Coordinates of C-alpha atoms in Angstrom, one line a residue:
X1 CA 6.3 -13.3 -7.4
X2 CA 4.9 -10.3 -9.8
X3 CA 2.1 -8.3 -9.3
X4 CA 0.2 -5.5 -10.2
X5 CA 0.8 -2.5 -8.6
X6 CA -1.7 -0.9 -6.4
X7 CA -1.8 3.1 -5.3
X8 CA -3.0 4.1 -1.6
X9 CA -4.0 7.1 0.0
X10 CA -2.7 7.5 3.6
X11 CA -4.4 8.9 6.8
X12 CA -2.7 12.2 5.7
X13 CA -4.0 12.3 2.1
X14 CA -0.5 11.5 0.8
X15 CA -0.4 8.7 -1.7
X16 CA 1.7 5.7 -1.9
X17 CA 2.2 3.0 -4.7
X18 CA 2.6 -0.6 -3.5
X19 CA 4.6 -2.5 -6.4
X20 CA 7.2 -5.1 -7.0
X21 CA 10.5 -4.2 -6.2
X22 CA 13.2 -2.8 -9.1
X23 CA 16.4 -4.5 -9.3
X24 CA 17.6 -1.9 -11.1
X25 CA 17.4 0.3 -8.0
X26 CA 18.8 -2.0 -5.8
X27 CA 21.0 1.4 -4.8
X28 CA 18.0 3.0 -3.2
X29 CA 16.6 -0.1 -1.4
X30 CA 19.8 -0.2 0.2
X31 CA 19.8 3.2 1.2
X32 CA 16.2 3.2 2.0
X33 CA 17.1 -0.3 4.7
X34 CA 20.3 1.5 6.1
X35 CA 17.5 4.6 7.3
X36 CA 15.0 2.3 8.4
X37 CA 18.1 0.2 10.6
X38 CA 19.0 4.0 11.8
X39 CA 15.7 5.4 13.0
X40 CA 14.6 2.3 15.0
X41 CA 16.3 0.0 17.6
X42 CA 13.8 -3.2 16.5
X43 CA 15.2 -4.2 13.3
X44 CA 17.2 -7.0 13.6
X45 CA 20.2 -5.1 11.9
X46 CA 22.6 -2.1 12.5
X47 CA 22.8 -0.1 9.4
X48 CA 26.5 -1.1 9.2
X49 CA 25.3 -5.1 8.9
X50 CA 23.3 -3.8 5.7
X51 CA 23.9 -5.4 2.2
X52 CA 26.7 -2.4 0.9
X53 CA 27.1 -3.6 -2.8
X54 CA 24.2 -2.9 -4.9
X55 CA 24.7 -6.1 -7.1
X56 CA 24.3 -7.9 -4.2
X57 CA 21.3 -6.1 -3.8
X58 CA 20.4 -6.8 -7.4
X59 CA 20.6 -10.3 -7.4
X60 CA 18.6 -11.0 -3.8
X61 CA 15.7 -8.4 -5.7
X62 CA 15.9 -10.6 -9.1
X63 CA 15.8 -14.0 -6.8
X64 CA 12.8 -12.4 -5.2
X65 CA 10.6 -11.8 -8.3
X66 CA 11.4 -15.4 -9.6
X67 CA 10.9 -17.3 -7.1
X68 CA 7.2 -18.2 -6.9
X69 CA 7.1 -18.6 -3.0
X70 CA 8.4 -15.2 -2.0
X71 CA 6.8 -12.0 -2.6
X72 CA 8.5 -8.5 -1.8
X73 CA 6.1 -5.3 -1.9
X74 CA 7.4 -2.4 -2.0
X75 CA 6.0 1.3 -0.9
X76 CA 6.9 4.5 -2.9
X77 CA 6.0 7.9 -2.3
X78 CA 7.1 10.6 -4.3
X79 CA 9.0 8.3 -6.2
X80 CA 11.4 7.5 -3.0
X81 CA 11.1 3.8 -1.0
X82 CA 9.3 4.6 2.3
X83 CA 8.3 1.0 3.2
X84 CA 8.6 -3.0 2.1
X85 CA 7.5 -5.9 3.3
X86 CA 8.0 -9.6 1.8
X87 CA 7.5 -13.4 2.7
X88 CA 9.9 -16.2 2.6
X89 CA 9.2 -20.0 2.3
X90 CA 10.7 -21.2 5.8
X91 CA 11.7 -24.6 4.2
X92 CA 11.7 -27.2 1.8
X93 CA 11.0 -29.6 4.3
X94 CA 7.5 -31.2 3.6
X95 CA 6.2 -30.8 6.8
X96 CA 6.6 -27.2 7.2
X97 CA 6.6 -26.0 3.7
X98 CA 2.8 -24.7 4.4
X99 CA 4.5 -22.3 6.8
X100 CA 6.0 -19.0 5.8
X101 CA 8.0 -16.2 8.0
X102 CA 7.2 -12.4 7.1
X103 CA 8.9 -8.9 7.6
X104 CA 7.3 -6.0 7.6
X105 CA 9.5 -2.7 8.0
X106 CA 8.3 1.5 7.7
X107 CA 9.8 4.8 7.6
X108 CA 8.7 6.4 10.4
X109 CA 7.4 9.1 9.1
X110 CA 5.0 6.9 7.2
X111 CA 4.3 4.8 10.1
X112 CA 0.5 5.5 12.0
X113 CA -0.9 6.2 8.2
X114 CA -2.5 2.8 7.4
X115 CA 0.6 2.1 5.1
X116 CA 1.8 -0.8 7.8
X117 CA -2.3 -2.0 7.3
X118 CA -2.8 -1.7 3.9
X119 CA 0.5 -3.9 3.1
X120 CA 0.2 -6.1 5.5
X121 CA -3.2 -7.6 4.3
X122 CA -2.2 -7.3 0.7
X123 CA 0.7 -9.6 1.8
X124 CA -1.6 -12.0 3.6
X125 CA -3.9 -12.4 0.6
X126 CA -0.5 -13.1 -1.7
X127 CA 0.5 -15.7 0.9
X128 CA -2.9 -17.1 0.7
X129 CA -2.5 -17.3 -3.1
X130 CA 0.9 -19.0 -3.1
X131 CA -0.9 -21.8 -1.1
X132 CA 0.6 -20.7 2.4
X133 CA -1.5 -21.6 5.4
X134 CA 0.5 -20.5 8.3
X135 CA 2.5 -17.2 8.3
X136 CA 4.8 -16.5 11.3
X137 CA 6.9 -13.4 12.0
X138 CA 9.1 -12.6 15.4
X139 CA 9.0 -8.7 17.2
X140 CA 10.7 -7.1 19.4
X141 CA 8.2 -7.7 22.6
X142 CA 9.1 -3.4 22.9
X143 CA 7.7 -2.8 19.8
X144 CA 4.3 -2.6 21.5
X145 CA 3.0 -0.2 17.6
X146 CA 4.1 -3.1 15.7
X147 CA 2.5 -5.7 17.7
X148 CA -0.9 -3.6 17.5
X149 CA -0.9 -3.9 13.9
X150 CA -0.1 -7.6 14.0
X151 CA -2.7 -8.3 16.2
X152 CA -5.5 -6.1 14.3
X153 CA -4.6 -8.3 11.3
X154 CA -5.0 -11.3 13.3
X155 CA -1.7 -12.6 14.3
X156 CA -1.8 -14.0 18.3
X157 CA 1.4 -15.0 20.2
X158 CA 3.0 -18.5 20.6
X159 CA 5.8 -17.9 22.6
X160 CA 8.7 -16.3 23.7
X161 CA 12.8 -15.5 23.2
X162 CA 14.0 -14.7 26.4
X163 CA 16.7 -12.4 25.6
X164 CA 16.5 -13.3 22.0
X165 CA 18.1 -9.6 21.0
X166 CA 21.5 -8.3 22.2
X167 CA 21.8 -5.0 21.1
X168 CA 25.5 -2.7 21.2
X169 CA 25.4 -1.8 24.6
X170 CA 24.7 -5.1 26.1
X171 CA 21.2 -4.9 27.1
X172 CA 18.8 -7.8 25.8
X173 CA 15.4 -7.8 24.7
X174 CA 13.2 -10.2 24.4
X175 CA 11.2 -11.1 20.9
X176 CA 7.8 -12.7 20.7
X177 CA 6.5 -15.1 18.5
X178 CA 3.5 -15.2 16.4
X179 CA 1.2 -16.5 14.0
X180 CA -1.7 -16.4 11.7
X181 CA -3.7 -19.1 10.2
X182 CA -4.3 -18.4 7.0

């Protein structure tokens, strides 16, 4: 799905335009996910298990913008990727085609700015308007920021992964489950 692009101003005064993503710079979106799997332990990749060839890249980006039951924002500052977030149709299956599953994922020196805010309800009004009435998403149940901002937009838990992430050294975290009607 295209859109048009919209410019925000941070807590900090900085500002930050919220626009499709580029295939054409599929190299910094992978360079922009491979920091983002470095500076946190709750994305549910290393930055080794990142996409490495930028046609890859290019092609998952142009699948994006065409399909009409995904949507992928992206946040620049200064011209660099600091943030994205994007929904996915879960299935074809009829009876759980009005779900969808979201991602939501920061820099974290743009995190605690309202960026996580701002594009997390412009992607719950694009879900709306792609006919979704159901959007789930799973978090580390550590990630006590993130869950804060899912439940300020409205999400509640509906369960739990007991151990549902093994990370490198062996210990396990559970994820939580969650949901908003929408």
């Amino acid at each position: 799905m295209i859109f048009t692009e919209k410019t925000i101003t941070l807590k900090d005064g900085r500002n930050c335009i919220l626009k499709p993503p580029v295939p054409e710079k599929a190299e910094e979106m992978i360079s922009y996910l491979k920091q983002i799997a470095g500076e946190t332990q709750f994305m549910s990749r290393y930055p080794d298990e990142i996409r490495k060839e930028a046609e890859d890249e290019r092609a998952f980006l142009n699948r994006t913008l065409e399909d009409p039951k995904a949507v992928m924002i992206v946040a620049e500052a200064d011209g660099k990727v600091v943030g994205s977030c994007s929904v996915f149709s879960n299935q074809e299956k009829r009876k759980i085609r009005h779900r969808c599953s979201m991602g939501i994922g920061l820099l974290e020196e743009y995190c605690e700015q309202g960026l996580g805010t701002a594009m997390l309800n412009m992607l719950i009004e694009m879900a709306k308007q792609m006919g979704y009435e159901l959007m789930e998403l799973i978090v580390v149940a550590d990630n006590t920021r993130a869950q804060g901002l899912y439940r300020k937009c409205g999400f509640i838990e509906s369960g739990r992964y007991y151990h549902g992430m093994k990370f490198d050294d062996g210990s396990y975290h559970d994820e939580i489950l969650m949901y908003k009607e929408l």
